[in-house]
CSV table of C-alpha atoms in Angstrom, one decimal:
chain,number,residue,atom,x,y,z
P,1212,LEU,CA,161.1,18.0,122.5
P,1213,LEU,CA,160.7,16.7,119.0
P,1214,ASP,CA,163.0,18.0,116.4
P,1215,GLN,CA,160.7,16.6,113.7
P,1216,GLY,CA,157.1,15.8,113.9
P,1217,SER,CA,153.5,16.6,113.1
P,1218,VAL,CA,150.6,18.0,115.0
P,1219,LYS,CA,147.1,17.0,113.8
P,1220,VAL,CA,143.8,18.5,115.0
P,1221,ARG,CA,140.3,17.9,113.8
P,1222,PHE,CA,137.7,20.6,114.8
P,1223,LYS,CA,134.4,22.3,113.9
P,1224,ALA,CA,134.3,26.0,114.6
P,1225,ASP,CA,130.9,27.4,115.7
P,1226,ALA,CA,131.8,31.0,115.0
P,1227,LEU,CA,134.8,32.8,113.3
P,1228,GLY,CA,136.2,36.3,113.1
P,1229,THR,CA,138.4,36.3,116.2
P,1230,ASP,CA,141.7,34.6,116.9
P,1231,GLN,CA,141.1,31.1,118.3
P,1232,GLY,CA,143.8,28.8,119.6
P,1233,LEU,CA,143.7,25.1,118.6
P,1234,VAL,CA,147.0,23.8,120.1
P,1235,SER,CA,149.6,25.8,121.9
P,1236,LYS,CA,153.0,25.0,123.6
P,1237,ASP,CA,154.1,28.6,123.9
P,1238,ALA,CA,155.1,31.5,126.2
P,1239,VAL,CA,156.1,35.2,126.0
P,1240,SER,CA,159.4,35.7,124.2
P,1241,PHE,CA,161.6,33.0,122.6
P,1242,GLY,CA,162.7,31.3,125.8
P,1243,SER,CA,164.5,28.1,125.2
P,1244,GLY,CA,163.3,27.8,121.6
P,1245,GLY,CA,160.7,25.6,120.0
P,1246,HIS,CA,157.6,27.6,121.1
P,1247,PHE,CA,154.6,26.6,119.0
P,1248,THR,CA,151.0,27.8,118.4
P,1249,LEU,CA,148.4,26.6,115.9
P,1250,TRP,CA,145.3,28.9,115.6
P,1251,ILE,CA,142.5,30.2,113.5
P,1252,GLY,CA,143.1,33.9,112.8
P,1253,ALA,CA,140.5,36.6,112.8
P,1254,ASP,CA,141.0,36.4,109.0
P,1255,GLN,CA,139.5,32.9,109.1
P,1256,LYS,CA,142.9,31.4,107.9
P,1257,VAL,CA,144.8,28.7,109.8
P,1258,HIS,CA,148.1,30.1,111.2
P,1259,ALA,CA,151.0,28.1,112.6
P,1260,ARG,CA,154.0,29.6,114.3
P,1261,LEU,CA,157.1,27.8,115.4
P,1262,GLY,CA,159.9,29.7,117.0
P,1263,SER,CA,163.7,29.2,117.1
P,1264,SER,CA,165.6,30.7,120.1
P,1265,THR,CA,165.8,34.0,118.2
P,1266,GLN,CA,163.1,34.2,115.6
P,1267,ASP,CA,159.5,33.2,114.8
P,1268,TYR,CA,158.5,31.3,111.6
P,1269,GLU,CA,154.9,31.4,110.5
P,1270,VAL,CA,152.8,29.7,107.8
P,1271,VAL,CA,149.2,30.8,106.9
P,1272,SER,CA,146.7,28.8,104.9
P,1273,THR,CA,145.4,30.2,101.6
P,1274,SER,CA,141.9,28.8,102.3
P,1275,ASP,CA,139.5,30.1,104.8
P,1276,VAL,CA,138.2,27.8,107.6
P,1277,PRO,CA,134.5,27.1,107.2
P,1278,ALA,CA,132.2,27.5,110.1
P,1279,ASP,CA,130.1,24.5,111.2
P,1280,GLU,CA,132.1,22.0,109.1
P,1281,TRP,CA,134.7,19.4,110.4
P,1282,THR,CA,138.2,20.5,109.3
P,1283,GLU,CA,141.4,18.5,109.7
P,1284,VAL,CA,144.7,20.5,110.0
P,1285,VAL,CA,148.2,19.0,110.1
P,1286,LEU,CA,151.4,21.0,110.7
P,1287,THR,CA,154.6,19.1,110.0
P,1288,PHE,CA,158.1,20.3,110.9
P,1289,GLY,CA,161.6,18.8,110.4
P,1290,SER,CA,163.8,18.0,107.4
P,1291,ARG,CA,161.2,19.1,104.9
P,1292,GLY,CA,160.7,22.4,106.7
P,1293,MET,CA,157.3,23.5,108.0
P,1294,GLU,CA,154.2,22.3,106.0
P,1295,LEU,CA,150.6,23.2,106.7
P,1296,PHE,CA,147.9,20.8,105.4
P,1297,ILE,CA,144.1,21.3,105.5
P,1298,ASN,CA,142.0,18.3,104.8
P,1299,GLY,CA,145.0,16.6,103.1
P,1300,SER,CA,145.9,19.5,100.8
P,1301,LEU,CA,149.2,21.5,101.2
P,1302,GLU,CA,148.2,25.1,102.0
P,1303,ALA,CA,151.5,26.7,103.0
P,1304,ALA,CA,155.2,25.9,103.7
P,1305,ASP,CA,158.4,27.5,105.1
P,1306,ALA,CA,161.9,26.3,104.8
P,1307,TYR,CA,162.6,26.5,108.6
P,1308,LEU,CA,164.1,23.2,109.7
P,1309,GLY,CA,163.8,23.6,113.5
P,1310,GLY,CA,161.3,21.9,115.8
P,1311,LEU,CA,160.3,21.8,119.4
P,1312,GLY,CA,163.7,20.4,120.7
P,1313,SER,CA,167.3,21.5,120.4
P,1314,SER,CA,167.0,22.0,116.6
P,1315,SER,CA,165.4,25.3,117.6
P,1316,GLY,CA,168.8,26.7,118.6
P,1317,ALA,CA,168.6,26.2,122.4
P,1318,SER,CA,167.5,23.4,124.8
P,1319,GLY,CA,163.9,23.2,123.5
P,1320,ASN,CA,160.3,23.8,124.5
P,1321,GLU,CA,159.4,22.6,128.0
P,1322,GLU,CA,156.2,24.7,128.1
P,1323,PRO,CA,152.8,23.0,129.0
P,1324,LEU,CA,150.7,21.7,126.1
P,1325,VAL,CA,147.3,23.6,125.7
P,1326,PHE,CA,144.3,22.6,123.7
P,1327,GLY,CA,141.5,25.0,122.7
P,1328,ALA,CA,143.3,28.2,123.5
P,1329,SER,CA,146.6,30.0,123.1
P,1330,SER,CA,149.4,30.3,125.7
P,1331,TRP,CA,151.4,32.8,123.6
P,1332,LEU,CA,151.3,35.4,126.4
P,1333,SER,CA,151.8,33.0,129.3
P,1334,ALA,CA,154.7,33.1,131.7
P,1335,ASP,CA,157.6,30.6,131.4
P,1336,MET,CA,156.6,27.1,132.4
P,1337,SER,CA,153.0,28.1,132.9
P,1338,ALA,CA,149.8,28.0,130.8
P,1339,SER,CA,148.5,31.2,132.4
P,1340,PRO,CA,147.2,33.5,131.2
P,1341,LEU,CA,145.3,31.7,128.4
P,1342,GLU,CA,143.9,33.7,125.5
P,1343,ALA,CA,142.1,33.2,122.1
P,1344,PHE,CA,139.7,30.5,123.3
P,1345,PHE,CA,138.3,28.2,120.6
P,1346,ASP,CA,134.6,28.4,119.9
P,1347,GLY,CA,133.5,25.0,118.7
P,1348,MET,CA,134.3,21.3,119.1
P,1349,ILE,CA,137.7,19.7,118.9
P,1350,ASP,CA,137.4,16.0,118.1
P,1351,LEU,CA,141.0,14.9,117.8
P,1352,VAL,CA,144.5,16.1,118.7
P,1353,GLU,CA,147.5,14.0,117.8
P,1354,LEU,CA,151.3,14.6,118.1
P,1355,HIS,CA,153.5,12.4,115.9
P,1356,ASN,CA,157.3,12.0,116.0
P,1357,GLU,CA,157.6,12.1,112.2
P,1358,GLN,CA,156.6,14.4,109.4
P,1359,LEU,CA,153.3,13.0,108.1
P,1360,THR,CA,152.5,13.1,104.4
P,1361,PRO,CA,149.1,13.7,102.8
């Protein structure tokens, strides 16, 4: 239920061209706020969505994700807004100040944490069904209670 923090993931995609979930703590609808998914889109860009109790906020990288290369992605959220970094470079930002907790406008995100897929269509308090499975290797997933810097 972090109101500020960072999610870091290091991965190597084998194939691209379809939506592929990296880290998800999500469900259908807005629920209690703070729903979150980080994924590679069919457009080969990194997408991150963080929801309040009434609205979604999304950032999308300007760079494409390369296949067969290790890539490190960090999404930060909190007092600096949402910031998306790829390999240490700022790719996108949004002024939304909410996080996974009560700063999202409700009690916060109690959904299960999922790696290597998306739970954006799952039922409340469930990781089922999973979608957008990742095709490749995930080497590292970290959750920090502060907004990291490059």
